[in-house]
mmCIF file of C-alpha atoms and ligand atoms in Angstrom:
data_model
loop_
_atom_site.group_PDB
_atom_site.id
_atom_site.type_symbol
_atom_site.label_atom_id
_atom_site.label_comp_id
_atom_site.label_asym_id
_atom_site.label_seq_id
_atom_site.Cartn_x
_atom_site.Cartn_y
_atom_site.Cartn_z
ATOM 1 C CA MET D 1 218.422 140.294 -90.252
ATOM 2 C CA THR D 2 215.464 141.266 -88.280
ATOM 3 C CA LEU D 3 213.745 144.580 -89.030
ATOM 4 C CA GLN D 4 211.127 145.582 -86.318
ATOM 5 C CA VAL D 5 208.626 148.278 -86.645
ATOM 6 C CA TRP D 6 206.302 149.799 -84.173
ATOM 7 C CA THR D 7 203.177 151.209 -85.402
ATOM 8 C CA HIS D 8 199.919 152.567 -84.240
ATOM 9 C CA CYS D 9 201.693 155.039 -82.150
ATOM 10 C CA ASP D 10 202.577 158.705 -81.631
ATOM 11 C CA ILE D 11 206.217 159.253 -81.304
ATOM 12 C CA ALA D 12 207.814 162.161 -78.947
ATOM 13 C CA THR D 13 211.146 162.170 -80.848
ATOM 14 C CA LEU D 14 212.478 165.081 -78.785
ATOM 15 C CA GLN D 15 214.612 165.950 -81.751
ATOM 16 C CA ALA D 16 215.986 169.469 -81.651
ATOM 17 C CA GLY D 17 214.605 171.749 -84.287
ATOM 18 C CA HIS D 18 211.746 169.667 -85.307
ATOM 19 C CA ALA D 19 208.694 171.765 -86.304
ATOM 20 C CA ALA D 20 206.143 170.276 -83.739
ATOM 21 C CA PRO D 21 206.579 170.616 -79.823
ATOM 22 C CA TYR D 22 208.326 167.532 -78.365
ATOM 23 C CA GLY D 23 209.320 166.485 -81.963
ATOM 24 C CA LEU D 24 205.851 164.886 -81.989
ATOM 25 C CA ILE D 25 204.954 162.569 -84.824
ATOM 26 C CA LYS D 26 201.395 161.529 -84.871
ATOM 27 C CA ASP D 27 200.210 158.142 -86.346
ATOM 28 C CA ALA D 28 203.850 157.208 -86.537
ATOM 29 C CA ALA D 29 206.137 154.278 -87.417
ATOM 30 C CA LEU D 30 209.390 153.586 -85.874
ATOM 31 C CA ALA D 31 211.826 151.134 -87.587
ATOM 32 C CA VAL D 32 214.578 149.359 -85.723
ATOM 33 C CA GLU D 33 217.475 147.229 -87.041
ATOM 34 C CA ALA D 34 220.478 145.819 -85.157
ATOM 35 C CA GLY D 35 219.631 147.774 -81.999
ATOM 36 C CA GLN D 36 219.276 151.161 -83.946
ATOM 37 C CA ILE D 37 216.527 153.218 -85.208
ATOM 38 C CA THR D 38 216.618 153.070 -88.830
ATOM 39 C CA TRP D 39 213.545 155.291 -89.560
ATOM 40 C CA ALA D 40 211.110 157.380 -87.686
ATOM 41 C CA GLY D 41 208.209 159.292 -89.276
ATOM 42 C CA THR D 42 204.514 159.160 -90.229
ATOM 43 C CA ARG D 43 203.292 155.695 -90.841
ATOM 44 C CA ASN D 44 201.986 156.274 -94.346
ATOM 45 C CA GLU D 45 205.399 157.589 -95.358
ATOM 46 C CA LEU D 46 207.398 154.441 -94.390
ATOM 47 C CA PRO D 47 209.580 153.833 -97.458
ATOM 48 C CA ALA D 48 208.316 150.841 -99.539
ATOM 49 C CA ASP D 49 211.692 149.093 -99.409
ATOM 50 C CA LEU D 50 211.740 149.203 -95.666
ATOM 51 C CA ALA D 51 208.050 148.022 -95.423
ATOM 52 C CA ALA D 52 208.942 145.076 -97.671
ATOM 53 C CA ARG D 53 211.634 144.014 -95.354
ATOM 54 C CA VAL D 54 209.750 144.188 -91.931
ATOM 55 C CA THR D 55 210.010 140.981 -90.029
ATOM 56 C CA HIS D 56 208.231 142.022 -86.899
ATOM 57 C CA GLU D 57 205.470 144.624 -86.619
ATOM 58 C CA HIS D 58 204.383 145.731 -83.027
ATOM 59 C CA ASP D 59 200.929 147.280 -83.151
ATOM 60 C CA THR D 60 201.119 149.400 -79.855
ATOM 61 C CA GLY D 61 197.430 150.018 -79.853
ATOM 62 C CA GLY D 62 197.856 153.755 -79.655
ATOM 63 C CA ALA D 63 200.691 154.204 -77.168
ATOM 64 C CA LEU D 64 202.971 157.276 -76.941
ATOM 65 C CA ILE D 65 206.611 156.410 -77.384
ATOM 66 C CA THR D 66 209.457 158.460 -76.056
ATOM 67 C CA PRO D 67 213.207 158.068 -75.867
ATOM 68 C CA GLY D 68 214.190 155.955 -72.804
ATOM 69 C CA LEU D 69 214.463 158.078 -69.727
ATOM 70 C CA ILE D 70 218.030 159.052 -68.713
ATOM 71 C CA ASP D 71 218.678 159.825 -64.951
ATOM 72 C CA CYS D 72 222.002 161.613 -65.344
ATOM 73 C CA HIS D 73 222.655 162.425 -61.507
ATOM 74 C CA THR D 74 222.330 159.806 -58.841
ATOM 75 C CA HIS D 75 224.026 158.624 -55.615
ATOM 76 C CA LEU D 76 221.972 155.459 -55.833
ATOM 77 C CA VAL D 77 224.735 153.173 -54.275
ATOM 78 C CA TYR D 78 224.767 153.740 -50.461
ATOM 79 C CA GLY D 79 224.307 152.038 -47.124
ATOM 80 C CA GLY D 80 221.895 152.729 -44.502
ATOM 81 C CA ASP D 81 219.302 155.549 -44.493
ATOM 82 C CA ARG D 82 218.914 158.985 -43.019
ATOM 83 C CA ALA D 83 215.423 158.956 -41.832
ATOM 84 C CA HIS D 84 216.418 160.013 -38.399
ATOM 85 C CA GLU D 85 217.951 163.192 -39.746
ATOM 86 C CA PHE D 86 214.610 163.927 -41.584
ATOM 87 C CA GLU D 87 213.187 163.755 -38.111
ATOM 88 C CA LEU D 88 215.745 166.260 -36.958
ATOM 89 C CA ARG D 89 215.120 168.536 -39.610
ATOM 90 C CA LEU D 90 211.395 168.439 -39.039
ATOM 91 C CA GLN D 91 212.473 169.570 -35.440
ATOM 92 C CA GLY D 92 214.162 172.564 -36.858
ATOM 93 C CA ALA D 93 217.777 171.457 -37.666
ATOM 94 C CA SER D 94 219.177 172.406 -41.082
ATOM 95 C CA TYR D 95 220.898 170.234 -43.567
ATOM 96 C CA GLU D 96 224.008 172.267 -42.933
ATOM 97 C CA ASP D 97 223.650 172.074 -39.113
ATOM 98 C CA ILE D 98 223.526 168.279 -39.361
ATOM 99 C CA ALA D 99 226.524 168.024 -41.683
ATOM 100 C CA ARG D 100 228.597 170.250 -39.424
ATOM 101 C CA ALA D 101 227.590 168.178 -36.416
ATOM 102 C CA GLY D 102 228.968 165.052 -38.123
ATOM 103 C CA GLY D 103 225.771 163.664 -39.569
ATOM 104 C CA GLY D 104 224.709 164.047 -43.049
ATOM 105 C CA ILE D 105 227.110 162.546 -45.703
ATOM 106 C CA ALA D 106 229.445 161.412 -42.949
ATOM 107 C CA SER D 107 226.654 159.206 -41.547
ATOM 108 C CA THR D 108 226.122 157.450 -44.936
ATOM 109 C CA VAL D 109 229.874 156.991 -45.306
ATOM 110 C CA LYS D 110 229.703 155.051 -42.097
ATOM 111 C CA ALA D 111 226.930 152.819 -43.130
ATOM 112 C CA THR D 112 228.402 152.430 -46.652
ATOM 113 C CA ARG D 113 231.959 151.334 -45.249
ATOM 114 C CA ALA D 114 230.081 148.839 -43.017
ATOM 115 C CA ALA D 115 228.187 147.346 -45.730
ATOM 116 C CA SER D 116 229.546 144.411 -47.809
ATOM 117 C CA GLU D 117 229.525 144.498 -51.563
ATOM 118 C CA ALA D 118 226.603 142.024 -51.609
ATOM 119 C CA GLU D 119 224.686 144.121 -49.019
ATOM 120 C CA LEU D 120 225.179 147.306 -50.850
ATOM 121 C CA SER D 121 224.153 145.733 -54.128
ATOM 122 C CA ALA D 122 220.868 144.311 -52.487
ATOM 123 C CA GLN D 123 219.934 147.671 -51.199
ATOM 124 C CA SER D 124 220.757 149.596 -54.205
ATOM 125 C CA LEU D 125 218.999 147.088 -56.466
ATOM 126 C CA LYS D 126 215.715 148.015 -54.953
ATOM 127 C CA ARG D 127 216.130 151.674 -55.732
ATOM 128 C CA LEU D 128 217.373 150.862 -59.195
ATOM 129 C CA ARG D 129 214.159 148.675 -59.865
ATOM 130 C CA ALA D 130 212.009 151.612 -58.867
ATOM 131 C CA LEU D 131 213.728 153.870 -61.465
ATOM 132 C CA LEU D 132 213.366 151.250 -64.257
ATOM 133 C CA ALA D 133 209.784 150.625 -63.539
ATOM 134 C CA GLU D 134 209.222 154.221 -64.801
ATOM 135 C CA GLY D 135 211.191 153.718 -68.041
ATOM 136 C CA VAL D 136 214.849 154.756 -67.082
ATOM 137 C CA THR D 137 217.128 153.096 -69.654
ATOM 138 C CA THR D 138 220.520 154.984 -68.698
ATOM 139 C CA LEU D 139 221.534 156.066 -65.264
ATOM 140 C CA GLU D 140 224.557 157.753 -63.663
ATOM 141 C CA ILE D 141 225.684 156.532 -60.498
ATOM 142 C CA LYS D 142 228.326 158.448 -58.354
ATOM 143 C CA SER D 143 230.492 157.059 -55.548
ATOM 144 C CA GLY D 144 231.226 159.450 -52.729
ATOM 145 C CA TYR D 145 230.066 157.570 -49.696
ATOM 146 C CA GLY D 146 233.142 155.341 -49.428
ATOM 147 C CA LEU D 147 235.807 158.069 -49.259
ATOM 148 C CA ALA D 148 238.651 155.637 -49.018
ATOM 149 C CA LEU D 149 240.036 153.543 -51.948
ATOM 150 C CA GLU D 150 238.560 150.172 -50.920
ATOM 151 C CA HIS D 151 235.034 151.665 -50.180
ATOM 152 C CA GLU D 152 234.996 153.817 -53.215
ATOM 153 C CA ARG D 153 236.113 150.809 -55.420
ATOM 154 C CA LYS D 154 233.235 148.746 -53.647
ATOM 155 C CA ALA D 155 230.544 151.290 -54.569
ATOM 156 C CA LEU D 156 231.704 151.596 -58.137
ATOM 157 C CA ARG D 157 231.974 147.852 -58.531
ATOM 158 C CA VAL D 158 228.441 147.552 -57.255
ATOM 159 C CA ALA D 159 227.346 150.346 -59.623
ATOM 160 C CA ARG D 160 228.892 148.601 -62.610
ATOM 161 C CA GLU D 161 227.600 145.144 -61.592
ATOM 162 C CA LEU D 162 223.998 146.708 -61.371
ATOM 163 C CA GLY D 163 224.265 147.707 -65.069
ATOM 164 C CA ARG D 164 225.294 144.179 -65.891
ATOM 165 C CA ILE D 165 222.526 142.386 -64.052
ATOM 166 C CA GLN D 166 219.694 144.814 -64.975
ATOM 167 C CA PRO D 167 218.517 146.046 -68.156
ATOM 168 C CA VAL D 168 220.047 149.552 -68.049
ATOM 169 C CA GLU D 169 223.315 151.272 -68.933
ATOM 170 C CA VAL D 170 225.158 152.596 -65.950
ATOM 171 C CA ARG D 171 227.738 155.377 -66.338
ATOM 172 C CA THR D 172 229.783 155.597 -63.155
ATOM 173 C CA THR D 173 231.338 158.912 -61.753
ATOM 174 C CA PHE D 174 233.964 159.233 -59.211
ATOM 175 C CA LEU D 175 232.936 161.585 -56.438
ATOM 176 C CA GLY D 176 235.733 161.088 -54.067
ATOM 177 C CA ALA D 177 235.723 164.840 -53.272
ATOM 178 C CA HIS D 178 232.132 164.551 -51.842
ATOM 179 C CA ALA D 179 232.852 165.143 -48.124
ATOM 180 C CA LEU D 180 235.716 164.958 -45.674
ATOM 181 C CA PRO D 181 236.011 161.554 -44.237
ATOM 182 C CA PRO D 182 236.375 161.460 -40.234
ATOM 183 C CA GLU D 183 239.996 160.194 -40.357
ATOM 184 C CA TYR D 184 240.954 163.610 -42.110
ATOM 185 C CA THR D 185 239.413 165.884 -39.848
ATOM 186 C CA GLY D 186 241.399 169.116 -40.059
ATOM 187 C CA ARG D 187 243.400 167.897 -43.004
ATOM 188 C CA GLN D 188 241.340 168.801 -46.010
ATOM 189 C CA ASP D 189 244.138 169.136 -48.358
ATOM 190 C CA ALA D 190 245.662 165.822 -47.410
ATOM 191 C CA TYR D 191 242.428 164.215 -48.279
ATOM 192 C CA VAL D 192 242.291 165.993 -51.725
ATOM 193 C CA ASP D 193 245.865 164.412 -52.219
ATOM 194 C CA GLU D 194 244.262 161.122 -51.391
ATOM 195 C CA VAL D 195 241.478 161.701 -53.925
ATOM 196 C CA VAL D 196 244.113 162.621 -56.530
ATOM 197 C CA ARG D 197 245.877 159.361 -55.709
ATOM 198 C CA MET D 198 242.644 157.191 -55.839
ATOM 199 C CA LEU D 199 241.479 158.418 -59.151
ATOM 200 C CA PRO D 200 244.015 156.902 -61.484
ATOM 201 C CA LEU D 201 243.822 153.533 -59.543
ATOM 202 C CA LEU D 202 240.164 153.250 -59.896
ATOM 203 C CA HIS D 203 240.206 154.429 -63.529
ATOM 204 C CA ALA D 204 242.747 151.856 -64.394
ATOM 205 C CA GLU D 205 240.329 149.218 -63.080
ATOM 206 C CA GLY D 206 237.815 150.413 -65.501
ATOM 207 C CA LEU D 207 235.450 151.870 -62.941
ATOM 208 C CA VAL D 208 235.235 155.610 -63.760
ATOM 209 C CA ASP D 209 233.520 157.284 -66.661
ATOM 210 C CA ALA D 210 233.602 160.834 -65.201
ATOM 211 C CA VAL D 211 234.739 162.825 -62.178
ATOM 212 C CA ASP D 212 232.611 164.997 -59.921
ATOM 213 C CA ALA D 213 233.246 167.031 -56.859
ATOM 214 C CA PHE D 214 231.172 168.934 -54.255
ATOM 215 C CA CYS D 215 232.287 172.622 -54.208
ATOM 216 C CA GLU D 216 230.553 174.181 -51.225
ATOM 217 C CA ARG D 217 231.487 175.790 -48.094
ATOM 218 C CA ILE D 218 230.588 172.598 -46.119
ATOM 219 C CA ALA D 219 232.579 170.473 -48.660
ATOM 220 C CA PHE D 220 235.678 171.533 -50.905
ATOM 221 C CA SER D 221 236.850 174.905 -52.069
ATOM 222 C CA THR D 222 237.286 175.864 -55.682
ATOM 223 C CA ALA D 223 241.227 175.448 -55.223
ATOM 224 C CA GLN D 224 240.783 171.834 -54.031
ATOM 225 C CA THR D 225 238.121 171.208 -56.788
ATOM 226 C CA GLU D 226 240.465 172.457 -59.324
ATOM 227 C CA ARG D 227 243.071 169.901 -58.068
ATOM 228 C CA VAL D 228 240.571 167.050 -58.629
ATOM 229 C CA PHE D 229 239.814 168.405 -62.156
ATOM 230 C CA GLN D 230 243.438 168.550 -63.031
ATOM 231 C CA ALA D 231 243.716 164.962 -62.147
ATOM 232 C CA ALA D 232 240.782 164.044 -64.232
ATOM 233 C CA GLN D 233 242.014 166.015 -67.084
ATOM 234 C CA ALA D 234 245.319 164.309 -66.899
ATOM 235 C CA LEU D 235 243.477 161.014 -67.413
ATOM 236 C CA GLY D 236 241.345 162.376 -70.247
ATOM 237 C CA LEU D 237 238.237 162.098 -68.069
ATOM 238 C CA ARG D 238 235.402 164.595 -68.269
ATOM 239 C CA VAL D 239 234.342 166.443 -65.191
ATOM 240 C CA LYS D 240 231.136 167.769 -63.724
ATOM 241 C CA LEU D 241 230.318 169.608 -60.550
ATOM 242 C CA HIS D 242 227.834 169.943 -57.603
ATOM 243 C CA ALA D 243 227.821 173.717 -57.874
ATOM 244 C CA GLU D 244 226.265 176.772 -56.129
ATOM 245 C CA GLN D 245 223.705 174.380 -54.234
ATOM 246 C CA LEU D 246 223.795 176.102 -50.880
ATOM 247 C CA SER D 247 225.817 179.251 -51.796
ATOM 248 C CA ASP D 248 227.603 180.892 -54.621
ATOM 249 C CA SER D 249 231.306 179.553 -54.741
ATOM 250 C CA SER D 250 231.838 180.428 -58.427
ATOM 251 C CA GLY D 251 232.170 176.634 -58.955
ATOM 252 C CA ALA D 252 230.286 176.830 -62.277
ATOM 253 C CA GLN D 253 233.027 179.205 -63.853
ATOM 254 C CA LEU D 254 235.665 176.879 -62.591
ATOM 255 C CA ALA D 255 233.943 173.733 -64.024
ATOM 256 C CA ALA D 256 233.423 175.641 -67.244
ATOM 257 C CA ARG D 257 237.027 176.370 -67.524
ATOM 258 C CA TYR D 258 237.658 172.485 -67.550
ATOM 259 C CA GLY D 259 234.938 171.881 -70.190
ATOM 260 C CA ALA D 260 232.544 170.301 -67.616
ATOM 261 C CA LEU D 261 229.882 168.074 -69.113
ATOM 262 C CA SER D 262 227.458 169.544 -66.461
ATOM 263 C CA CYS D 263 226.957 171.710 -63.344
ATOM 264 C CA ASP D 264 224.331 170.468 -61.097
ATOM 265 C CA HIS D 265 221.973 171.952 -58.569
ATOM 266 C CA LEU D 266 222.876 175.631 -59.269
ATOM 267 C CA GLU D 267 220.222 177.368 -57.130
ATOM 268 C CA TRP D 268 222.895 180.212 -56.409
ATOM 269 C CA LEU D 269 224.339 180.359 -59.917
ATOM 270 C CA SER D 270 225.432 183.928 -60.968
ATOM 271 C CA GLU D 271 224.944 185.638 -64.372
ATOM 272 C CA GLU D 272 228.726 185.105 -64.741
ATOM 273 C CA GLY D 273 228.287 181.350 -64.044
ATOM 274 C CA ALA D 274 225.612 181.014 -66.487
ATOM 275 C CA ALA D 275 227.596 182.789 -69.243
ATOM 276 C CA ALA D 276 230.648 180.603 -68.613
ATOM 277 C CA MET D 277 228.561 177.502 -68.808
ATOM 278 C CA ALA D 278 226.965 178.541 -72.014
ATOM 279 C CA LYS D 279 230.451 179.311 -73.541
ATOM 280 C CA ALA D 280 231.667 175.874 -72.351
ATOM 281 C CA GLY D 281 228.522 173.937 -73.451
ATOM 282 C CA SER D 282 227.987 172.611 -69.975
ATOM 283 C CA VAL D 283 224.575 171.325 -69.209
ATOM 284 C CA ALA D 284 222.674 172.610 -66.182
ATOM 285 C CA VAL D 285 221.385 169.722 -64.286
ATOM 286 C CA LEU D 286 218.479 170.730 -62.034
ATOM 287 C CA LEU D 287 217.408 168.621 -59.053
ATOM 288 C CA PRO D 288 214.095 169.501 -57.888
ATOM 289 C CA GLY D 289 213.911 166.641 -55.376
ATOM 290 C CA ALA D 290 216.725 168.161 -53.346
ATOM 291 C CA PHE D 291 215.266 171.659 -53.648
ATOM 292 C CA TYR D 292 211.920 170.200 -52.430
ATOM 293 C CA PHE D 293 213.292 167.843 -49.750
ATOM 294 C CA LEU D 294 215.685 170.521 -48.175
ATOM 295 C CA ARG D 295 212.756 173.054 -48.409
ATOM 296 C CA GLU D 296 215.168 175.539 -50.361
ATOM 297 C CA THR D 297 213.675 178.779 -51.166
ATOM 298 C CA LYS D 298 216.164 180.116 -53.621
ATOM 299 C CA LEU D 299 215.212 178.966 -56.958
ATOM 300 C CA PRO D 300 217.720 177.951 -59.675
ATOM 301 C CA PRO D 301 217.797 180.943 -62.237
ATOM 302 C CA VAL D 302 215.868 179.207 -65.035
ATOM 303 C CA ALA D 303 215.186 182.414 -66.925
ATOM 304 C CA LEU D 304 219.038 183.252 -66.938
ATOM 305 C CA LEU D 305 219.841 179.706 -68.238
ATOM 306 C CA ARG D 306 217.267 180.221 -70.924
ATOM 307 C CA GLN D 307 218.524 183.601 -71.749
ATOM 308 C CA HIS D 308 222.210 182.407 -72.115
ATOM 309 C CA GLY D 309 221.125 179.335 -74.001
ATOM 310 C CA VAL D 310 222.234 176.836 -71.387
ATOM 311 C CA VAL D 311 220.359 173.657 -71.815
ATOM 312 C CA MET D 312 218.741 172.111 -68.725
ATOM 313 C CA ALA D 313 218.575 168.487 -67.625
ATOM 314 C CA ILE D 314 216.511 167.184 -64.759
ATOM 315 C CA SER D 315 217.489 164.351 -62.590
ATOM 316 C CA THR D 316 216.392 162.598 -59.102
ATOM 317 C CA ASP D 317 219.704 163.124 -57.415
ATOM 318 C CA CYS D 318 218.708 159.912 -55.750
ATOM 319 C CA ASN D 319 220.543 159.930 -52.337
ATOM 320 C CA PRO D 320 219.694 159.327 -48.766
ATOM 321 C CA GLY D 321 220.152 162.977 -47.417
ATOM 322 C CA SER D 322 218.860 165.613 -49.817
ATOM 323 C CA SER D 323 216.658 163.648 -52.242
ATOM 324 C CA PRO D 324 215.540 160.187 -51.222
ATOM 325 C CA CYS D 325 213.775 159.906 -54.430
ATOM 326 C CA THR D 326 213.390 156.990 -56.976
ATOM 327 C CA SER D 327 210.914 158.643 -59.267
ATOM 328 C CA LEU D 328 212.131 160.445 -62.398
ATOM 329 C CA LEU D 329 208.528 161.118 -63.288
ATOM 330 C CA LEU D 330 207.912 162.938 -60.188
ATOM 331 C CA MET D 331 210.892 165.082 -60.911
ATOM 332 C CA LEU D 332 209.489 165.957 -64.252
ATOM 333 C CA ASN D 333 206.313 167.283 -62.345
ATOM 334 C CA MET D 334 208.411 168.972 -59.769
ATOM 335 C CA ALA D 335 210.612 170.798 -62.510
ATOM 336 C CA CYS D 336 207.401 172.240 -63.851
ATOM 337 C CA THR D 337 205.662 173.060 -60.618
ATOM 338 C CA LEU D 338 208.702 174.278 -58.691
ATOM 339 C CA PHE D 339 211.013 175.646 -61.233
ATOM 340 C CA ARG D 340 208.367 176.518 -63.914
ATOM 341 C CA LEU D 341 209.884 174.566 -66.670
ATOM 342 C CA THR D 342 207.561 173.734 -69.553
ATOM 343 C CA PRO D 343 206.576 169.983 -69.730
ATOM 344 C CA GLU D 344 208.492 169.857 -73.039
ATOM 345 C CA GLU D 345 211.691 171.360 -71.264
ATOM 346 C CA ALA D 346 211.249 168.891 -68.618
ATOM 347 C CA LEU D 347 210.836 166.003 -70.837
ATOM 348 C CA ALA D 348 213.882 167.143 -72.940
ATOM 349 C CA GLY D 349 215.661 167.243 -69.478
ATOM 350 C CA VAL D 350 215.292 163.595 -68.733
ATOM 351 C CA THR D 351 216.115 162.631 -72.402
ATOM 352 C CA ARG D 352 218.038 164.787 -75.019
ATOM 353 C CA HIS D 353 219.585 167.036 -72.338
ATOM 354 C CA ALA D 354 220.342 164.313 -69.879
ATOM 355 C CA ALA D 355 222.151 162.400 -72.707
ATOM 356 C CA LYS D 356 224.250 165.463 -73.299
ATOM 357 C CA ALA D 357 224.992 165.889 -69.590
ATOM 358 C CA LEU D 358 226.534 162.382 -69.678
ATOM 359 C CA GLY D 359 228.426 163.006 -73.057
ATOM 360 C CA LEU D 360 226.324 160.514 -74.843
ATOM 361 C CA SER D 361 225.550 161.433 -78.340
ATOM 362 C CA ASP D 362 223.896 158.084 -79.410
ATOM 363 C CA ARG D 363 220.718 158.377 -77.360
ATOM 364 C CA GLY D 364 218.100 160.599 -75.878
ATOM 365 C CA VAL D 365 216.291 161.412 -79.214
ATOM 366 C CA LEU D 366 214.462 159.103 -81.451
ATOM 367 C CA ALA D 367 216.023 159.653 -84.973
ATOM 368 C CA PRO D 368 217.895 157.323 -87.463
ATOM 369 C CA GLY D 369 221.385 156.169 -86.023
ATOM 370 C CA MET D 370 220.361 156.409 -82.538
ATOM 371 C CA ARG D 371 220.123 153.623 -80.003
ATOM 372 C CA ALA D 372 216.704 152.012 -80.127
ATOM 373 C CA ASP D 373 216.217 152.763 -76.449
ATOM 374 C CA PHE D 374 212.426 153.811 -75.967
ATOM 375 C CA VAL D 375 209.537 153.589 -73.776
ATOM 376 C CA LEU D 376 205.836 152.963 -74.602
ATOM 377 C CA TRP D 377 203.342 154.989 -72.419
ATOM 378 C CA ASP D 378 199.676 154.676 -71.978
ATOM 379 C CA VAL D 379 199.144 158.651 -72.296
ATOM 380 C CA GLY D 380 197.425 160.600 -75.023
ATOM 381 C CA HIS D 381 200.028 163.556 -74.974
ATOM 382 C CA PRO D 382 203.540 163.901 -73.697
ATOM 383 C CA ALA D 383 202.622 166.739 -71.334
ATOM 384 C CA GLN D 384 200.643 164.029 -69.245
ATOM 385 C CA LEU D 385 204.036 162.597 -68.207
ATOM 386 C CA ALA D 386 204.901 165.917 -66.395
ATOM 387 C CA CYS D 387 201.286 166.619 -65.380
ATOM 388 C CA ALA D 388 200.583 163.579 -63.320
ATOM 389 C CA ILE D 389 201.556 163.096 -59.646
ATOM 390 C CA GLY D 390 202.403 159.552 -58.616
ATOM 391 C CA ALA D 391 201.160 157.948 -61.769
ATOM 392 C CA ASN D 392 203.093 155.374 -63.706
ATOM 393 C CA PRO D 393 201.701 154.932 -67.188
ATOM 394 C CA ARG D 394 204.746 153.025 -68.483
ATOM 395 C CA LEU D 395 203.597 150.088 -70.571
ATOM 396 C CA GLN D 396 206.865 148.727 -72.047
ATOM 397 C CA THR D 397 210.693 149.447 -72.143
ATOM 398 C CA VAL D 398 212.863 148.706 -75.184
ATOM 399 C CA ILE D 399 216.614 148.801 -74.956
ATOM 400 C CA GLU D 400 218.591 148.513 -78.233
ATOM 401 C CA GLY D 401 215.545 147.072 -79.927
ATOM 402 C CA GLU D 402 214.941 144.501 -77.277
ATOM 403 C CA LEU D 403 211.848 144.349 -75.143
ATOM 404 C CA VAL D 404 212.925 144.302 -71.490
HETATM 405 O O1 NIG E 1 223.605 165.991 -54.353
HETATM 406 N N1 NIG E 1 225.293 167.940 -52.505
HETATM 407 C C1 NIG E 1 226.002 167.168 -52.220
HETATM 408 N N2 NIG E 1 225.537 165.787 -52.413
HETATM 409 C C2 NIG E 1 224.228 165.339 -52.501
HETATM 410 C C3 NIG E 1 223.735 165.053 -51.117
HETATM 411 C C4 NIG E 1 224.492 163.944 -50.346
HETATM 412 C C5 NIG E 1 223.852 163.616 -49.027
HETATM 413 O O2 NIG E 1 223.342 164.528 -48.164
HETATM 414 O O3 NIG E 1 224.092 162.438 -48.688
HETATM 415 C C6 NIG E 1 223.372 166.129 -53.241
HETATM 416 O O4 NIG E 1 222.491 166.736 -52.714
HETATM 417 FE FE1 FE E 2 224.121 165.140 -55.998
#
């Protein structure tokens, strides 16, 4: 049995309730056995019985170790790109104008449907590699650009396959209720029927870990969203929601009633919404990339979230239209500069709280019994990860105790 120990390092454990900010342990040792952390603490307190059994010692040369980063909200698998819409927006068109004119999500649906599984995989792999290069070890990928059984299946299969061929755990989310596909124009409820029909079929194929919807005036109503949630609930699947991104639809209250893992975006979240999320234990997933790229001016109500004790996660929202972003480290910076999160809140947002947003209790902090997913960084202090713009100080990534 191997017992590895990482030494000559500082560890930002991100453990809740730890005395030091970031759960920081200076001059630490991190012991790993069978893919799990068995001990984390100050090096000179490493128990003698453990020290005697160490088979591999990794002297990091003074690295900072954090939990592996978790990107808990992405639309990473899609065909085509939307650079032309970026040009249109620079000429004055809004995101909603473009969506209403048949562009937006619908244009990505066209390109995604046209792509073969292999093409979709090759295009998505490039984005995934960029995320992994910055220390992402767990990633959520949503469907929602297929909007028909065979194409939703194709995207979810690609997402699962990416998790098999790359050193990362992929969690898949069915987002059939993302937009109305063109063949259903004027028949919104009929499309919701179709979403409700697709879900159990895809779930039976092992392709669905959770269910999401886009509740918005340019997408689905709360009543339609609720039908999707009922279908998820019937299968025992957890839900989450794109809520209050462009307007307040009270989606957060609805999601909370269904025990949502998270409500995401939330720029227009009301006090009632925040209170409902707190009661349900739903995580607020903030997406500074979309806020920035759409040049939104309404900030998510961070003070309200703090006041109600709603924990915040941060994610890339990697997608072609509102956040063509493959840098979770940049999102750390933007969460602080744009949303005024502290660097500690931001780092918890891509580790401990991102794990919670995915319903995963075995990762996101460095503590005994947790998965040994962690990243070694060439920085002197964890705040540097959020402070830098465009730097990538990652040295190494370890997943379940294995260097990748
Ligand atoms: O998270 N809000 C809905 N969905 C995506 C954008 C999708 C797109 O524009 O392609 C989002 O922002
Ligand atoms: Fe999104």
